[in-house]
mmCIF file of C-alpha atoms in Angstrom:
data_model
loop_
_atom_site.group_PDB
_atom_site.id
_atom_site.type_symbol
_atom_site.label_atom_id
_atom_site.label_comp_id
_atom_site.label_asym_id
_atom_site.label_seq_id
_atom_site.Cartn_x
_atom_site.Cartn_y
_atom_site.Cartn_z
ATOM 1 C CA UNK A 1 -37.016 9.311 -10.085
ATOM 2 C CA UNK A 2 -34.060 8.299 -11.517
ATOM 3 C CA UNK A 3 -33.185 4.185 -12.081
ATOM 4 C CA UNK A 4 -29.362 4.096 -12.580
ATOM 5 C CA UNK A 5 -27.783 1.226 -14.321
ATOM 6 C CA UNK A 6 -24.021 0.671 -14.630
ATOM 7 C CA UNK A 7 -23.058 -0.692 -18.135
ATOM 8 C CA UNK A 8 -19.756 -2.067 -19.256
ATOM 9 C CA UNK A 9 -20.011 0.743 -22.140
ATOM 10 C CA UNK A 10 -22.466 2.768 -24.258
ATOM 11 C CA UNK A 11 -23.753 2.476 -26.660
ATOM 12 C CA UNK A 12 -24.649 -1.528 -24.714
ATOM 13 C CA UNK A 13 -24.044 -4.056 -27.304
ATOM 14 C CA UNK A 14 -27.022 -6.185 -28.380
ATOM 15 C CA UNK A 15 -27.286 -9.464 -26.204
ATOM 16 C CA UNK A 16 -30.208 -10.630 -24.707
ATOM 17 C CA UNK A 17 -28.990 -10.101 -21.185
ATOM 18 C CA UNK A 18 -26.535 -8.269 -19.577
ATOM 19 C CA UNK A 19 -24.880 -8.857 -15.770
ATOM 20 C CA UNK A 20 -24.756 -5.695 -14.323
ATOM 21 C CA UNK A 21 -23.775 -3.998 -11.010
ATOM 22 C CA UNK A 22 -26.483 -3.485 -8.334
ATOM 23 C CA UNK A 23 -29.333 -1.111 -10.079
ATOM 24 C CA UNK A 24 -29.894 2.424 -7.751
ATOM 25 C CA UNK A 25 -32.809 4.384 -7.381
ATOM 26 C CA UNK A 26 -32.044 8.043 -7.068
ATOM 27 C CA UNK A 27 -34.488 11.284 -6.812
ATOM 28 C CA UNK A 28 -34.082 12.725 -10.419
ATOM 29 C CA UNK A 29 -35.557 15.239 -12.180
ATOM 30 C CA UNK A 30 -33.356 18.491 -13.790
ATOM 31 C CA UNK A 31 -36.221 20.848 -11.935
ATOM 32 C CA UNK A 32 -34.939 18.879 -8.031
ATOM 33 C CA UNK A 33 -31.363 19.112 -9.548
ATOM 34 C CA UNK A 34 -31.511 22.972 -9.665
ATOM 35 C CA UNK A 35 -33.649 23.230 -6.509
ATOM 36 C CA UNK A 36 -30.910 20.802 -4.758
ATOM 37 C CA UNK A 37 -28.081 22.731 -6.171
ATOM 38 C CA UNK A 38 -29.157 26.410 -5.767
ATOM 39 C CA UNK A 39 -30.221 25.121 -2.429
ATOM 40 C CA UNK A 40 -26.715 24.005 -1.306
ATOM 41 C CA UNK A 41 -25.425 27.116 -2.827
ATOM 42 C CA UNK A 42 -26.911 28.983 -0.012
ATOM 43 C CA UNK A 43 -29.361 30.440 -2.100
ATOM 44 C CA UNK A 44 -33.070 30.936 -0.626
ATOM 45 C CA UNK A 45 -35.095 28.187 -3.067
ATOM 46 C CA UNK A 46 -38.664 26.989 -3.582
ATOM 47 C CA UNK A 47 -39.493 24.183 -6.175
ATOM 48 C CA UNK A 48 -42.768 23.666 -7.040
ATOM 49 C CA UNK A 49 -43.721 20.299 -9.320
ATOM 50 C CA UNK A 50 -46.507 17.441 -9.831
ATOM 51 C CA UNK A 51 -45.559 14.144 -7.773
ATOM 52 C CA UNK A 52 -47.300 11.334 -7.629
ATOM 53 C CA UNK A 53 -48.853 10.016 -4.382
ATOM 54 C CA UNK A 54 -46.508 6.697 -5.107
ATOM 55 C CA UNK A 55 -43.142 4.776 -3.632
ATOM 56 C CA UNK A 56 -41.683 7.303 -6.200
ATOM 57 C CA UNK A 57 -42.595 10.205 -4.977
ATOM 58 C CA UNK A 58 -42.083 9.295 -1.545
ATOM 59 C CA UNK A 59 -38.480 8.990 -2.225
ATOM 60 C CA UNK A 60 -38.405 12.395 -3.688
ATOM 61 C CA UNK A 61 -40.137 14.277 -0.893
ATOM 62 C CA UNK A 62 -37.440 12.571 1.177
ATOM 63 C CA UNK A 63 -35.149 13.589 -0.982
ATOM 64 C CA UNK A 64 -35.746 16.831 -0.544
ATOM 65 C CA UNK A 65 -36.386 16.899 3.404
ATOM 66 C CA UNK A 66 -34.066 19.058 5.124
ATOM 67 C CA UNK A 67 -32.365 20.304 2.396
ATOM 68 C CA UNK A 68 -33.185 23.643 2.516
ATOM 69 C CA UNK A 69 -35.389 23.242 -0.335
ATOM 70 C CA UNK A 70 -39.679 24.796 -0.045
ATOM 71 C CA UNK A 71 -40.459 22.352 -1.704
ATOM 72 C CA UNK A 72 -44.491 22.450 -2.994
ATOM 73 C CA UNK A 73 -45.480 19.651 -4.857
ATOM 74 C CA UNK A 74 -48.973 19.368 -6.227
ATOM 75 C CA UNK A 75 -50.474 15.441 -6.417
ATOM 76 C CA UNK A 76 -50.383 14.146 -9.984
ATOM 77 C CA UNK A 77 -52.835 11.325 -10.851
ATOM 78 C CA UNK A 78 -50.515 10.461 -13.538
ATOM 79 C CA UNK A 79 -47.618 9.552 -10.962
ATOM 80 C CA UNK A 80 -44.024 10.302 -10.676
ATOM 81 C CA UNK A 81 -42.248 11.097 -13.712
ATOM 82 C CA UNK A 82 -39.087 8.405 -14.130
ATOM 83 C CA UNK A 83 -36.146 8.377 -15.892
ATOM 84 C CA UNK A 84 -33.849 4.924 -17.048
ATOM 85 C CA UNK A 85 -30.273 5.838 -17.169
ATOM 86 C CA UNK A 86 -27.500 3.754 -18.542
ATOM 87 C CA UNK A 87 -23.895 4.635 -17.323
ATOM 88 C CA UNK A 88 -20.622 3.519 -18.369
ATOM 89 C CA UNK A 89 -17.495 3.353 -16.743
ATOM 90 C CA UNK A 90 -16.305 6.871 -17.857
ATOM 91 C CA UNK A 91 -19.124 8.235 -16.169
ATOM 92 C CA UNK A 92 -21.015 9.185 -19.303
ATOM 93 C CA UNK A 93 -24.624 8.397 -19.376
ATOM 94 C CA UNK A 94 -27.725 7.705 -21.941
ATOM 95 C CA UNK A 95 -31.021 8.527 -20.235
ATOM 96 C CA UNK A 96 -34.384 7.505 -21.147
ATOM 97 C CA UNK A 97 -37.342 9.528 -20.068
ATOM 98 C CA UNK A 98 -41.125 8.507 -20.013
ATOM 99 C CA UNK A 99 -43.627 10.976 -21.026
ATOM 100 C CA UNK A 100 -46.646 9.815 -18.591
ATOM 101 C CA UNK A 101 -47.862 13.359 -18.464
ATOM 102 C CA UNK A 102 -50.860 14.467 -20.379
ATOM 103 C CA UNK A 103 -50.587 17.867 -22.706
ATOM 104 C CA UNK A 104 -53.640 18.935 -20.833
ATOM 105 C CA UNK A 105 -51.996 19.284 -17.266
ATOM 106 C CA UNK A 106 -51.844 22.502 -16.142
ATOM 107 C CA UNK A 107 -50.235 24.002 -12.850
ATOM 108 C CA UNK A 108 -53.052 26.344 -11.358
ATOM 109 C CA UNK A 109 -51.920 30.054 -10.680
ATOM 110 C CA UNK A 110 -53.176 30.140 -7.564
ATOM 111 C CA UNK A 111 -50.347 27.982 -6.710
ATOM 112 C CA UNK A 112 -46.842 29.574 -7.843
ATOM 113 C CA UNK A 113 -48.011 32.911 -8.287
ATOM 114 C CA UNK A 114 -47.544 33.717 -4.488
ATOM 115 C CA UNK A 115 -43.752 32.304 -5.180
ATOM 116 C CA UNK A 116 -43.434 34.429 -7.778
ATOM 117 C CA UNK A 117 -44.269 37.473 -6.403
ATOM 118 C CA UNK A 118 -41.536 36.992 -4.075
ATOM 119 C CA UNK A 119 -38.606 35.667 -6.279
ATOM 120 C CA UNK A 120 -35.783 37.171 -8.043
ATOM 121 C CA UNK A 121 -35.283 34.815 -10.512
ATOM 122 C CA UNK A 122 -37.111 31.566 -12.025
ATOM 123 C CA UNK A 123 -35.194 28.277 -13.757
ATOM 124 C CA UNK A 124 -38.144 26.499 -15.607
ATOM 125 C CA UNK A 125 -37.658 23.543 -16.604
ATOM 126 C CA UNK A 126 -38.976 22.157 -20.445
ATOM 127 C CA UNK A 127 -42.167 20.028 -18.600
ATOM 128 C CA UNK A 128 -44.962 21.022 -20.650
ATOM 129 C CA UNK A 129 -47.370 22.470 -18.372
ATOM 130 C CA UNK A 130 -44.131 25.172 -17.038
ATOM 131 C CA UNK A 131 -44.369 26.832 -20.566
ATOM 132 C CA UNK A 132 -48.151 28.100 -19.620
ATOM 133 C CA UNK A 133 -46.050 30.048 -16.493
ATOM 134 C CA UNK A 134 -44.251 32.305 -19.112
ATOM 135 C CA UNK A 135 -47.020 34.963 -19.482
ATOM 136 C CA UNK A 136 -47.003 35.087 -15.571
ATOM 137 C CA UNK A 137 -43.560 35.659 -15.066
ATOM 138 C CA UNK A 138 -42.983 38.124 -17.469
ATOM 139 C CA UNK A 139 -46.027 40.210 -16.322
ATOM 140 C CA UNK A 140 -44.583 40.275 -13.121
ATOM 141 C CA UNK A 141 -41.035 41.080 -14.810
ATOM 142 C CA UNK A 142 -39.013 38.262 -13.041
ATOM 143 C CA UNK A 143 -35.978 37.099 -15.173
ATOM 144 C CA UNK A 144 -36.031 33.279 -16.101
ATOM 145 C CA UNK A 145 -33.364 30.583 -16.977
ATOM 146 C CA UNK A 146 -34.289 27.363 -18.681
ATOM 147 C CA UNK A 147 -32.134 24.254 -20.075
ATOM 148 C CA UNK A 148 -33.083 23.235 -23.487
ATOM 149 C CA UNK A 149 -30.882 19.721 -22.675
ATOM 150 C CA UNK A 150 -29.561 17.786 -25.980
ATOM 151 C CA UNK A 151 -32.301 20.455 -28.023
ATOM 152 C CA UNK A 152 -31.417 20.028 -31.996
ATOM 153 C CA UNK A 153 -32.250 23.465 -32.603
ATOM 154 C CA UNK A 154 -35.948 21.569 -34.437
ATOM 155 C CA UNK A 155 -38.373 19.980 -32.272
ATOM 156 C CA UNK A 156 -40.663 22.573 -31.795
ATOM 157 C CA UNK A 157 -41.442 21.857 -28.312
ATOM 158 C CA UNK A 158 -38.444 24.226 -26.895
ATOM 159 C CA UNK A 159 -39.324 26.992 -29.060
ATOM 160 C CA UNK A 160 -40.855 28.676 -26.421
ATOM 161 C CA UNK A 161 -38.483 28.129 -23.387
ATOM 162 C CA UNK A 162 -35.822 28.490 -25.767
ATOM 163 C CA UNK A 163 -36.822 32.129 -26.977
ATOM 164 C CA UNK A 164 -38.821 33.619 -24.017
ATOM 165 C CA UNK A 165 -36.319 33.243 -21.680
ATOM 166 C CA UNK A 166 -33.124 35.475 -20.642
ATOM 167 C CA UNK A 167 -30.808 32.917 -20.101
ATOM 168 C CA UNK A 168 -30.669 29.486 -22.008
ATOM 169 C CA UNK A 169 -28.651 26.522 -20.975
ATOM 170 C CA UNK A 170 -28.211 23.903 -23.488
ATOM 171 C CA UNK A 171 -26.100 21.041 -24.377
ATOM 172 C CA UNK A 172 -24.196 20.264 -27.247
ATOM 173 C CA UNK A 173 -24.787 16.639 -27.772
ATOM 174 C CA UNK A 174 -28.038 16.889 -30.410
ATOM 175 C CA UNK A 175 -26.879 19.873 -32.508
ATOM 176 C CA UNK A 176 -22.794 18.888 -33.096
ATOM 177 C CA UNK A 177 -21.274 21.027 -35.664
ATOM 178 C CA UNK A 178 -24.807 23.216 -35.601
ATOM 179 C CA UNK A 179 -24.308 23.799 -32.067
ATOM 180 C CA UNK A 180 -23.202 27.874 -33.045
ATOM 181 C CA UNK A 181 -25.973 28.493 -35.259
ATOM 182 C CA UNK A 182 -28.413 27.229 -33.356
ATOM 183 C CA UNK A 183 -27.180 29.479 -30.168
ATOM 184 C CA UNK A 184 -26.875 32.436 -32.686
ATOM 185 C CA UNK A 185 -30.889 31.892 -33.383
ATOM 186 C CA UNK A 186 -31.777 31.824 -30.057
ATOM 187 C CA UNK A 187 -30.438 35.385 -29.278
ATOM 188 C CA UNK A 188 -31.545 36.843 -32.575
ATOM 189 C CA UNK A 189 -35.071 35.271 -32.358
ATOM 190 C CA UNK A 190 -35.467 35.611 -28.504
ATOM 191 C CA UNK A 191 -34.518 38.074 -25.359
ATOM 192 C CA UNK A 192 -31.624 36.155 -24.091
ATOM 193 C CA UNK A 193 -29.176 38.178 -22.625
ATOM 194 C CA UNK A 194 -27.031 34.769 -22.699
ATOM 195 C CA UNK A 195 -26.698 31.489 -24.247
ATOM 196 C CA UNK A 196 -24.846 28.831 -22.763
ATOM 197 C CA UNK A 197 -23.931 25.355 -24.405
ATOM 198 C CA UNK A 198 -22.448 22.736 -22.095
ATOM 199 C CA UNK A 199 -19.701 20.245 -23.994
ATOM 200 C CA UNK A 200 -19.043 17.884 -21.279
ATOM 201 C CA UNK A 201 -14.952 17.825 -21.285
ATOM 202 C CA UNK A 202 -14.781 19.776 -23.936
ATOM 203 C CA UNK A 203 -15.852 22.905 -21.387
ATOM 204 C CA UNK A 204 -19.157 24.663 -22.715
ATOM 205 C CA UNK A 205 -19.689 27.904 -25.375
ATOM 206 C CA UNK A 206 -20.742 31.662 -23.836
ATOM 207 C CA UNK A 207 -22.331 33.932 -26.444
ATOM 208 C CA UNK A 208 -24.275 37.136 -25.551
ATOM 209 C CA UNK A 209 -25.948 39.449 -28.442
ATOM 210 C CA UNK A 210 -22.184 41.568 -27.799
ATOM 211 C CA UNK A 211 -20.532 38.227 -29.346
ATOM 212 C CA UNK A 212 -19.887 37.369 -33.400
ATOM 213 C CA UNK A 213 -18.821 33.550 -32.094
ATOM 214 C CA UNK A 214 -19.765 31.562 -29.143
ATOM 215 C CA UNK A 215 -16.329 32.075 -26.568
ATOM 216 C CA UNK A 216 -15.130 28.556 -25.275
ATOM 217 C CA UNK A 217 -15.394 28.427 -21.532
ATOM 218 C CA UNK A 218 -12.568 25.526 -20.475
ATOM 219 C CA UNK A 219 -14.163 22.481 -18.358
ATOM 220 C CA UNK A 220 -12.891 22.698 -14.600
ATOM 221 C CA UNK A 221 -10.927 19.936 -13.383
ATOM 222 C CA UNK A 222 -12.789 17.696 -10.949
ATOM 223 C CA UNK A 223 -11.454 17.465 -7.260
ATOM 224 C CA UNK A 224 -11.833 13.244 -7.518
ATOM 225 C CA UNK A 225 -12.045 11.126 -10.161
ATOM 226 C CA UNK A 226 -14.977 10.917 -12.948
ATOM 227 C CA UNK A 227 -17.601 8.370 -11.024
ATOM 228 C CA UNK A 228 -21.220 9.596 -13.027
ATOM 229 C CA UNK A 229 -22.045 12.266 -15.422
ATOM 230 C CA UNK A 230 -26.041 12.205 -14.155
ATOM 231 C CA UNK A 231 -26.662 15.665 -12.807
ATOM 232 C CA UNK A 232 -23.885 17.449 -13.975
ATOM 233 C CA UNK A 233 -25.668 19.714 -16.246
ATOM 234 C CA UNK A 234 -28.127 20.903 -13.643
ATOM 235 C CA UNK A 235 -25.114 21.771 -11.110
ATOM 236 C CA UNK A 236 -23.709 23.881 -13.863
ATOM 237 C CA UNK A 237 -26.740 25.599 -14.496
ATOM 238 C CA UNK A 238 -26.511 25.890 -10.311
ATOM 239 C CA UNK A 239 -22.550 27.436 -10.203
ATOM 240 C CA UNK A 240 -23.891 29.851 -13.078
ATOM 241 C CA UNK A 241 -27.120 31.424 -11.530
ATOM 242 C CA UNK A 242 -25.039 31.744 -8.041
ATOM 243 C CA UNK A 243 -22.207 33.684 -9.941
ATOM 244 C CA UNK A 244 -25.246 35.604 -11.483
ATOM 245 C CA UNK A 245 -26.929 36.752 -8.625
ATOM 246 C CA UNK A 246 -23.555 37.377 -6.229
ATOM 247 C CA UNK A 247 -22.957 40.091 -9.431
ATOM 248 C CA UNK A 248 -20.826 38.034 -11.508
ATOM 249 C CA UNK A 249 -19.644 38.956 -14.947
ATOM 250 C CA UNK A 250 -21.194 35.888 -17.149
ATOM 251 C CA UNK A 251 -17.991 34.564 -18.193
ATOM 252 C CA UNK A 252 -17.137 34.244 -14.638
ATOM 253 C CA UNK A 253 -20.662 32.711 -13.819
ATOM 254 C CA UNK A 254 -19.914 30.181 -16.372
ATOM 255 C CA UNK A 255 -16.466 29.239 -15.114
ATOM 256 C CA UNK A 256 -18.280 28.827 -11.698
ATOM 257 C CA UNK A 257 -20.978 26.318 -13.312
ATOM 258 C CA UNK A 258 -18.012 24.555 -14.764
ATOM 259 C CA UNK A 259 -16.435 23.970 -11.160
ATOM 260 C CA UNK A 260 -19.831 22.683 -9.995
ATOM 261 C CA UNK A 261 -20.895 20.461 -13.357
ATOM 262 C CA UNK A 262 -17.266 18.812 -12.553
ATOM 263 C CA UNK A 263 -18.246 18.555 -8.768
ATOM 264 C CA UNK A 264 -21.449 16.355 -9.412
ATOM 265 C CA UNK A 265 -19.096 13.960 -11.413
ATOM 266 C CA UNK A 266 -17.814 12.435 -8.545
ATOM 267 C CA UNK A 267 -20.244 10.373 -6.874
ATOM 268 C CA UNK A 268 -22.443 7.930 -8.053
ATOM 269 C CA UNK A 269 -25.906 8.579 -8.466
ATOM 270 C CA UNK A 270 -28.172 11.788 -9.605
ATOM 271 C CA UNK A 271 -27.836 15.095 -7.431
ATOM 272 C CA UNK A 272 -25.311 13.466 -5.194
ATOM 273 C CA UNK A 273 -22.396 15.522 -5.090
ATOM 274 C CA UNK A 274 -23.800 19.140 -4.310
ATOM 275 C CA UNK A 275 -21.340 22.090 -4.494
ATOM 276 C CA UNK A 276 -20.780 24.463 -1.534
ATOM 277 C CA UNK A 277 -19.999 27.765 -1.629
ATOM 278 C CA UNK A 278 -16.014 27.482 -0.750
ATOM 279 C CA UNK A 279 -15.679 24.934 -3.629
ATOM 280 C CA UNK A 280 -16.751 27.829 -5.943
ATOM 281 C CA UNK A 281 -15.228 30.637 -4.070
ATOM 282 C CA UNK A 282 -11.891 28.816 -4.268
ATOM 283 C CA UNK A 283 -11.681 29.328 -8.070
ATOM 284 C CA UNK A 284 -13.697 32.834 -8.281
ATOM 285 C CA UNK A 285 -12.944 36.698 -8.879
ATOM 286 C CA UNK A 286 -14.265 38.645 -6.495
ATOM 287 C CA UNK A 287 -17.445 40.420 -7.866
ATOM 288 C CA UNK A 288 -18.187 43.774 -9.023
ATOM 289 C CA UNK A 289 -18.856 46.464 -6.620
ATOM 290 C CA UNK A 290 -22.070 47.741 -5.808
ATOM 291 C CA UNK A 291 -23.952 50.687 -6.991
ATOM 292 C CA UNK A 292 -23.491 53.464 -4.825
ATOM 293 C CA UNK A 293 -26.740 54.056 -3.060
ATOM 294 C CA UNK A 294 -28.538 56.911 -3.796
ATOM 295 C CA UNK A 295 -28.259 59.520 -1.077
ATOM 296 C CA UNK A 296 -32.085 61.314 -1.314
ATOM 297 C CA UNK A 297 -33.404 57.711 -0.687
ATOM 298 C CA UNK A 298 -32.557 53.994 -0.598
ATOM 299 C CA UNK A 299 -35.043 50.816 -0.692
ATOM 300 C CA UNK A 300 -34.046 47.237 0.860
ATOM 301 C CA UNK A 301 -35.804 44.350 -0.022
ATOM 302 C CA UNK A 302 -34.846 40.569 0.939
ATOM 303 C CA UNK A 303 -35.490 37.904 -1.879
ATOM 304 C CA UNK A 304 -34.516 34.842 -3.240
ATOM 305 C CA UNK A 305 -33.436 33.092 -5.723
#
């Protein structure tokens, strides 16, 4: 859950009070971003998460009604995870997150593995207990995304997402300058096929193991004016793992994340302003052409995403 407050301008200058525009509650969360997003995309989705049996969560599972999301929460004693985010006028934001979940909470198998035997692709997010899901996934050879957010390239706790997955999304607000480096470690040191830093307006940076330098990706222009920045990370990470699975080269896949990170940015609130299809088409190549199908024998299978 996401508590949105609208500040004259960030960082908030120290005062004892500050008069503010009407405070929102929105369902947050970068894991119901993606689900939302993919969702809206047209893509077939599950999400599964803790929630807490609290006003919270109920806002979340209502959230998520009838969006086209299977969504399969399990009941955390520790309650719904919230987030505090200040936003200023430009739309940029500064989000804090608690941490009421214990390092002992653990997703049984028993409850995604029937997802994943059906899936095409996973997007973890960095909650602790998802990094216990790796071993699963990769015995069952299902590629997985995961955002690393403002990651330094230090803490230790992405380590794992950041190097076990095959696609990395990260931002470049907590490396600056190191952003390249720290992109260049995460292919060397781990199997992903692609790294992709997000620079607000500044676009984001594409590097694959083929690449000596991260290529700039330009930042799409958004249909409407700037409102809120919340979200707009997970909607890129959306427009890129649509491109990816319609057959998308990935510098295509990450101009189609662009057009939907710039989407989100004009409405207020988190996971708001969902791209469609058409708003991605508009600005796409067409895709690669198939495979030709082998003539002794061909296979179809139906999954999702």
């Amino acid at each position: 859950m996401d508590t949105i407050v609208r500040v004259g301008a960030l960082p908030v200058p120290s005062a004892d009070s500050h008069a503010v525009p009407p405070v929102r509650e929105w369902a947050g969360h970068t894991g119901t971003g993606v689900a939302l997003g993919c969702a809206a995309l047209g893509l077939t989705t599950g999400f599964v998460d803790f929630l807490g049996d609290d006003p919270p969560g109920a806002l979340v599972r209502e959230r998520l009604a009838g969006s086209g999301v299977d969504f399969r929460p399990l009941i955390s004693p520790h309650g719904t995870r919230r987030a505090v985010n200040l936003v200023s006028p430009d739309g940029r934001r500064m989000s804090f997150y608690d941490a009421r979940d214990p390092l002992d909470l653990r997703m049984p198998p028993e409850h995604y593995l029937p997802l994943l035997r059906r899936t095409r692709h996973v997007h973890l997010s960095i909650s602790h207990f998802a990094r216990y899901l790796f071993d699963d996934i990769e015995a069952l050879g299902v590629p997985v995304s995961t955002d690393l957010h403002d990651w330094d390239g230090l803490t230790e706790h992405h380590r794992a997402f950041a190097f076990r997955s095959d696609l990395v999304f990260l931002s470049t607000a907590g490396a600056g300058e190191r952003i390249g480096q720290i992109m260049r470690e995460i292919i060397r040191e781990g199997r992903a096929k692609a790294v992709i830093a997000t620079a607000g307006a500044g676009g984001a940076y594409l590097l694959t193991p083929e690449d000596r330098t991260p290529r700039l990706v330009p930042a799409a222009v958004p249909p409407t004016p700037v409102v809120d920045s919340n979200g707009a990370g997970d909607a890129f990470t959306c427009g890129f793992l649509y491109g990816r699975l319609s057959g998308h080269e990935l510098e295509e896949c990450a101009r189609l994340g662009a057009v939907a990170g710039a989407h989100a940015c004009t409405a207020a609130g988190t996971h708001t302003a969902l791209a469609r299809p058409d708003d991605l088409l508009a600005s796409a190549s067409p895709p690669p052409p198939p495979p030709p199908v082998p003539a002794v024998e061909a296979q179809v299978s139906s999954t999702g995403a």
